[in-house]
Amino acid sequence: MTLLTTILGLLAAATEGPVGGGFWMPRQASTAADVVDSIFFFILWISVFFFVLIVALMVLFVIKYRRREGHESAKTATHNTALELTWTIIPLILVIIIFYVGLRGYVGMIQEPRNAYEVWVTGQRWSWTFEHDNGAVQTNVLTVPAGRPVKLKMTSTDVIHSFYIPDFRKKQDVVPGRYTYLWFEAPEPGQYQLFCAEYCGTQHSQMAGIIEVTAADEFDDVIAQKANWIDEYADEDLPRAGLRLYPRCQSCHTLDGSPLQGPSFRETHRLWGQKRIFADGSETVVDENYVRNSILNPGAQIVMNYPNVMPTFQGQLKEREIRALIEFIRKLDEVVDEQGGPRE
Ligand code: CUA
């Protein structure tokens, strides 16, 4: 195996870009990246070698054995045991080696170490929500410690998504109705791009995020702060704080005006200060009290033509968070555009 390891090492060293990323690959930012790239380049260079060999021999033979005046064409050989054994045994050995290194890399990728830091991940059209054990909830940004294994326990509320971090060489489907797992260890603090790699609807390409790897000795403080993240915001930033809470609403309430299970926040925004009519024929003015009541006691006023399906958020949201959602809806146009994408 030492010979193989040496060959793999030489090939990788000869071909890979700098750690910051190169022509072939993005930067190597997890403990798995090196293994994945080594196998990729191992297979790539075997393929290149045989491509060049076969094409060169083909061209050579076409020229050398072309039909010419005064040359008898030879009888086609029907059998050559030595040749057939050679072209069977050499590829067999090669594919066994590829299988072995591939299997070893795969097993290392699916078996997470025992002391992993664990995070719950929810994929939903079209964002990622991360829940830490200390209560911190993050949207589209995941903060994790450097140099420590991180295990993600992932599910989806709607369709199949795929959690993909190219710099880590890690990808895993996120499936509704079950948990799937992905683990990684990023040695260096930094920011790494997260993508959704499974087509999941019109905004699939915008279902991206950032993995924020924080120095191990700072991580505990940072994540404790995030558990109270809304306190970081001054009052004038409440609408933006509301936008960060919005993933908890978005499976039923859109921002672009289209109806889902519940009325779009844009519709509620447009009706601010005006009357809204409910299923029982009653009506009320859309204001702070109406939105607050709809969050805490959703069954009390059901908007016409919508089902009574929303669970109460009583006890799940702090007063400050309720205020953030109210301000988010009231000032919706300042925070998001017509399609519901965040404004800069
Ligand atoms: Cu989620 Cu594509």
Coordinates of C-alpha atoms and ligand atoms in Angstrom, one line a residue:
M1 CA 0.0 0.0 0.0
T2 CA 2.9 2.4 0.6
L3 CA 3.7 2.4 -3.1
L4 CA 0.1 3.2 -3.9
T5 CA 0.0 6.0 -1.3
T6 CA 3.2 7.4 -2.7
I7 CA 1.8 7.3 -6.3
L8 CA -1.4 9.0 -5.1
G9 CA 0.6 11.6 -3.2
L10 CA 2.8 12.4 -6.2
L11 CA -0.2 12.6 -8.5
A12 CA -2.1 14.9 -6.2
A13 CA 0.9 17.1 -5.6
A14 CA 1.6 17.3 -9.3
T15 CA -1.9 18.3 -10.3
E16 CA -3.8 20.0 -7.5
G17 CA -4.0 23.8 -7.2
P18 CA -3.0 25.6 -4.1
V19 CA -5.1 25.1 -0.9
G20 CA -7.0 28.2 -1.9
G21 CA -8.3 26.4 -4.9
G22 CA -7.0 25.9 -8.4
F23 CA -7.9 25.2 -11.9
W24 CA -9.3 21.8 -11.2
M25 CA -10.8 22.0 -7.8
P26 CA -12.0 24.5 -5.2
R27 CA -9.9 24.9 -2.1
Q28 CA -9.5 21.9 0.2
A29 CA -11.2 23.0 3.4
S30 CA -12.1 19.8 5.2
T31 CA -10.4 16.7 6.4
A32 CA -12.1 14.7 3.6
A33 CA -11.1 17.0 0.7
D34 CA -7.6 15.5 0.3
V35 CA -8.9 11.9 0.0
V36 CA -11.6 12.8 -2.5
D37 CA -9.2 14.8 -4.7
S38 CA -6.5 12.1 -4.5
I39 CA -9.0 9.5 -5.8
F40 CA -10.3 11.9 -8.5
F41 CA -6.8 12.6 -9.8
F42 CA -5.8 9.0 -9.5
I43 CA -8.7 8.0 -11.8
L44 CA -8.2 11.0 -14.0
W45 CA -4.5 10.3 -14.7
I46 CA -5.1 6.6 -15.3
S47 CA -7.7 7.7 -17.9
V48 CA -5.4 10.2 -19.4
F49 CA -2.6 7.7 -19.7
F50 CA -4.7 5.1 -21.5
F51 CA -6.3 7.7 -23.7
V52 CA -3.0 8.9 -24.9
L53 CA -1.6 5.3 -25.3
I54 CA -4.6 4.0 -27.2
V55 CA -5.0 7.0 -29.5
A56 CA -1.2 7.1 -30.3
L57 CA -1.1 3.4 -31.1
M58 CA -4.2 3.7 -33.2
V59 CA -2.7 6.5 -35.3
L60 CA 0.6 4.7 -35.6
F61 CA -1.0 1.5 -36.8
V62 CA -3.3 3.2 -39.2
I63 CA -0.2 4.8 -40.8
K64 CA 2.1 1.8 -40.6
Y65 CA -0.4 -0.9 -41.8
R66 CA -2.3 1.2 -44.4
R67 CA -3.1 -0.5 -47.7
R68 CA -0.3 -0.1 -50.2
E69 CA 0.7 -1.4 -53.7
G70 CA 2.6 -4.7 -53.5
H71 CA 1.6 -5.5 -49.9
E72 CA -0.5 -8.6 -49.2
S73 CA -3.1 -8.0 -46.5
A74 CA -2.5 -10.3 -43.5
K75 CA -5.0 -12.8 -42.2
T76 CA -6.8 -11.4 -39.2
A77 CA -5.7 -13.1 -36.0
T78 CA -8.6 -14.9 -34.2
H79 CA -6.9 -15.6 -30.9
N80 CA -4.0 -14.6 -28.7
T81 CA -4.0 -15.9 -25.2
A82 CA -1.1 -13.8 -23.9
L83 CA -2.6 -10.6 -25.2
E84 CA -6.1 -11.3 -23.9
L85 CA -4.8 -12.1 -20.4
T86 CA -2.9 -8.9 -20.4
W87 CA -5.8 -6.7 -21.4
T88 CA -7.9 -8.5 -18.8
I89 CA -5.6 -8.6 -15.8
I90 CA -4.2 -5.1 -15.9
P91 CA -7.6 -3.4 -16.0
L92 CA -8.8 -5.8 -13.3
I93 CA -6.0 -4.8 -11.0
L94 CA -6.6 -1.1 -11.7
V95 CA -10.4 -1.3 -11.0
I96 CA -9.7 -3.3 -7.8
I97 CA -7.4 -0.5 -6.6
I98 CA -10.0 2.1 -7.6
F99 CA -12.7 0.2 -5.7
Y100 CA -10.5 -0.1 -2.6
V101 CA -9.5 3.5 -2.3
G102 CA -13.0 4.6 -3.2
L103 CA -14.6 2.3 -0.5
R104 CA -12.1 3.5 2.1
G105 CA -12.9 7.1 1.3
Y106 CA -16.6 6.5 1.3
V107 CA -16.6 4.7 4.7
G108 CA -14.6 7.5 6.2
M109 CA -17.2 10.0 4.9
I110 CA -20.2 8.3 6.3
Q111 CA -18.8 7.3 9.7
E112 CA -18.7 10.4 11.9
P113 CA -16.4 10.5 15.0
R114 CA -18.0 10.1 18.4
N115 CA -17.4 13.6 19.8
A116 CA -19.1 15.5 16.9
Y117 CA -20.8 18.8 17.5
E118 CA -24.4 18.2 16.4
V119 CA -26.7 20.6 14.5
W120 CA -30.3 20.1 13.2
V121 CA -30.8 21.2 9.7
T122 CA -34.1 21.9 8.0
G123 CA -34.3 22.4 4.2
Q124 CA -37.3 24.2 2.9
R125 CA -38.1 26.0 -0.3
W126 CA -35.8 27.9 -0.5
S127 CA -33.6 28.3 2.5
W128 CA -31.7 26.4 5.2
T129 CA -32.5 26.6 8.9
F130 CA -29.9 25.5 11.5
E131 CA -30.8 24.7 15.2
H132 CA -28.1 24.4 17.8
D133 CA -28.6 22.5 21.1
N134 CA -28.3 25.7 23.0
G135 CA -31.4 27.1 21.3
A136 CA -29.6 29.3 18.7
V137 CA -31.4 29.3 15.4
Q138 CA -29.6 30.4 12.2
T139 CA -30.9 30.9 8.7
N140 CA -28.7 30.3 5.7
V141 CA -25.6 30.8 7.9
L142 CA -24.2 27.9 9.9
T143 CA -21.6 28.7 12.6
V144 CA -19.4 25.7 13.6
P145 CA -16.2 25.2 15.4
A146 CA -12.9 24.7 13.6
G147 CA -10.9 21.5 14.1
R148 CA -13.8 19.6 15.5
P149 CA -16.1 17.1 13.7
V150 CA -19.6 18.5 13.0
K151 CA -22.6 16.2 12.5
L152 CA -25.6 17.5 10.7
K153 CA -29.0 15.8 11.2
M154 CA -31.0 17.0 8.2
T155 CA -34.6 16.9 7.0
S156 CA -36.8 18.7 4.6
T157 CA -40.3 20.2 5.1
D158 CA -41.3 20.0 1.5
V159 CA -39.3 18.4 -1.4
I160 CA -35.9 16.8 -1.7
H161 CA -33.0 19.2 -1.4
S162 CA -29.2 18.4 -1.4
F163 CA -26.8 19.9 1.1
Y164 CA -23.6 20.6 -0.8
I165 CA -20.3 22.2 0.3
P166 CA -17.8 22.1 -2.5
D167 CA -14.8 23.2 -0.4
F168 CA -15.5 20.3 2.0
R169 CA -16.2 17.8 -0.9
K170 CA -19.4 16.9 1.0
K171 CA -22.9 16.4 -0.4
Q172 CA -26.0 14.7 1.0
D173 CA -29.6 14.6 0.0
V174 CA -32.1 16.2 2.4
V175 CA -35.4 14.3 2.3
P176 CA -38.8 15.0 3.7
G177 CA -40.1 12.6 6.3
R178 CA -36.7 11.2 7.4
Y179 CA -33.4 12.3 8.7
T180 CA -30.2 12.0 6.7
Y181 CA -26.7 12.8 8.1
L182 CA -23.6 14.5 6.9
W183 CA -20.4 15.1 8.9
F184 CA -17.3 17.2 8.2
E185 CA -14.4 18.6 10.0
A186 CA -13.0 22.0 8.8
P187 CA -9.5 22.6 10.2
E188 CA -9.3 26.3 9.2
P189 CA -11.6 29.2 10.3
G190 CA -13.2 30.9 7.3
Q191 CA -16.4 31.2 5.2
Y192 CA -17.4 28.4 2.9
Q193 CA -20.1 28.4 0.3
L194 CA -23.2 26.1 0.8
F195 CA -25.4 25.1 -2.2
C196 CA -28.6 23.2 -2.7
A197 CA -27.6 20.6 -5.3
E198 CA -31.0 19.1 -6.1
Y199 CA -33.5 21.0 -8.3
C200 CA -36.3 22.0 -5.9
G201 CA -38.3 24.7 -7.7
T202 CA -38.0 28.2 -9.1
Q203 CA -35.6 29.6 -6.5
H204 CA -33.4 26.5 -6.3
S205 CA -30.4 28.4 -7.5
Q206 CA -30.8 30.9 -4.7
M207 CA -31.0 28.3 -2.0
A208 CA -27.5 28.9 -0.9
G209 CA -25.8 29.7 2.4
I210 CA -22.5 30.1 4.2
I211 CA -20.7 27.7 6.5
E212 CA -18.9 30.0 9.0
V213 CA -16.1 28.1 10.6
T214 CA -15.0 29.8 13.9
A215 CA -11.9 29.3 15.9
A216 CA -12.5 26.6 18.5
D217 CA -11.7 28.8 21.5
E218 CA -14.1 31.5 20.3
F219 CA -16.9 29.2 19.3
D220 CA -18.7 28.7 22.6
D221 CA -19.0 32.4 23.1
V222 CA -20.1 33.1 19.6
I223 CA -22.8 30.4 19.7
A224 CA -24.0 31.5 23.1
Q225 CA -24.5 35.0 21.7
K226 CA -26.4 33.6 18.7
A227 CA -28.9 32.0 21.1
N228 CA -29.9 35.6 21.9
W229 CA -29.2 36.9 18.5
I230 CA -32.2 39.1 18.3
D231 CA -30.8 41.3 21.1
E232 CA -28.0 42.3 18.7
Y233 CA -30.4 44.3 16.7
A234 CA -31.3 47.9 17.4
D235 CA -35.0 48.8 16.9
E236 CA -34.5 50.3 13.5
D237 CA -33.2 46.9 12.3
L238 CA -36.3 45.0 13.5
P239 CA -37.6 44.4 9.9
R240 CA -34.4 42.8 9.0
A241 CA -34.4 40.7 12.2
G242 CA -37.9 39.6 11.1
L243 CA -36.5 38.6 7.7
R244 CA -34.1 36.3 9.6
L245 CA -37.1 34.7 11.4
Y246 CA -39.1 34.4 8.2
P247 CA -38.0 30.9 7.4
R248 CA -40.2 29.7 10.2
C249 CA -43.2 31.2 8.3
Q250 CA -42.2 30.6 4.7
S251 CA -43.7 27.1 4.2
C252 CA -47.1 28.8 4.5
H253 CA -46.6 32.5 3.8
T254 CA -44.9 33.8 0.7
L255 CA -43.4 37.3 0.2
D256 CA -44.2 37.6 -3.5
G257 CA -48.0 37.8 -3.1
S258 CA -48.8 34.2 -4.1
P259 CA -51.1 32.3 -1.7
L260 CA -50.0 29.1 0.0
Q261 CA -51.6 27.5 3.0
G262 CA -51.9 31.0 4.4
P263 CA -52.1 34.5 2.8
S264 CA -48.9 36.0 1.5
F265 CA -47.1 38.5 3.8
R266 CA -47.2 40.8 0.9
E267 CA -51.0 40.8 0.8
T268 CA -51.0 41.5 4.5
H269 CA -48.4 44.3 4.0
R270 CA -50.6 45.9 1.2
L271 CA -53.6 45.8 3.5
W272 CA -51.8 47.5 6.4
G273 CA -54.1 50.0 8.0
Q274 CA -57.1 48.7 5.9
K275 CA -59.8 46.2 6.7
R276 CA -59.4 42.5 6.2
I277 CA -62.5 40.2 6.0
F278 CA -62.5 36.9 7.8
A279 CA -64.3 33.6 7.1
D280 CA -66.9 34.2 9.7
G281 CA -67.9 37.5 8.1
S282 CA -66.2 39.7 10.7
E283 CA -63.5 42.2 9.8
T284 CA -60.6 44.0 11.4
V285 CA -58.0 46.6 10.6
V286 CA -54.6 45.1 9.7
D287 CA -52.2 46.5 12.3
E288 CA -49.8 45.5 15.1
N289 CA -52.4 43.8 17.2
Y290 CA -53.9 41.9 14.3
V291 CA -50.5 40.4 13.3
R292 CA -49.6 39.7 17.0
N293 CA -52.9 37.9 17.5
S294 CA -52.5 35.9 14.3
I295 CA -49.1 34.6 15.5
L296 CA -50.2 33.8 19.1
N297 CA -53.8 32.8 18.5
P298 CA -54.0 31.9 14.8
G299 CA -57.4 30.1 14.9
A300 CA -59.2 33.3 16.1
Q301 CA -59.3 35.1 12.8
I302 CA -59.2 33.0 9.7
V303 CA -58.8 34.9 6.5
M304 CA -61.5 34.1 3.9
N305 CA -60.7 31.2 1.6
Y306 CA -57.8 29.8 3.7
P307 CA -57.8 26.7 5.9
N308 CA -57.5 26.9 9.7
V309 CA -54.2 25.0 10.0
M310 CA -51.6 27.3 11.6
P311 CA -50.2 26.2 14.9
T312 CA -49.8 28.8 17.7
F313 CA -46.4 30.3 18.3
Q314 CA -47.3 31.0 21.9
G315 CA -44.2 30.4 24.0
Q316 CA -42.0 29.8 21.0
L317 CA -41.2 33.4 20.2
K318 CA -39.9 36.1 22.5
E319 CA -41.7 39.5 22.6
R320 CA -38.8 41.0 20.7
E321 CA -39.2 38.4 18.0
I322 CA -42.9 39.0 17.6
R323 CA -42.1 42.7 17.3
A324 CA -39.6 41.9 14.6
L325 CA -42.2 39.9 12.6
I326 CA -44.7 42.7 12.9
E327 CA -42.2 45.3 11.7
F328 CA -41.0 42.9 8.9
I329 CA -44.6 42.7 7.5
R330 CA -45.3 46.4 8.0
K331 CA -42.1 47.5 6.2
L332 CA -41.9 44.5 3.9
D333 CA -41.1 46.6 0.8
E334 CA -38.0 48.0 2.5
V335 CA -36.6 44.6 3.3
V336 CA -37.5 42.4 0.3
D337 CA -38.2 43.0 -3.4
E338 CA -41.3 42.1 -5.4
Q339 CA -40.2 38.4 -5.7
G340 CA -39.5 38.2 -2.0
G341 CA -35.7 38.2 -2.3
P342 CA -33.8 40.3 0.3
R343 CA -32.9 43.8 -0.6
E344 CA -29.4 45.0 0.0
Ligands
CUA1 CU1 -33.3 23.1 -2.4 CU2 -32.6 23.0 -4.7

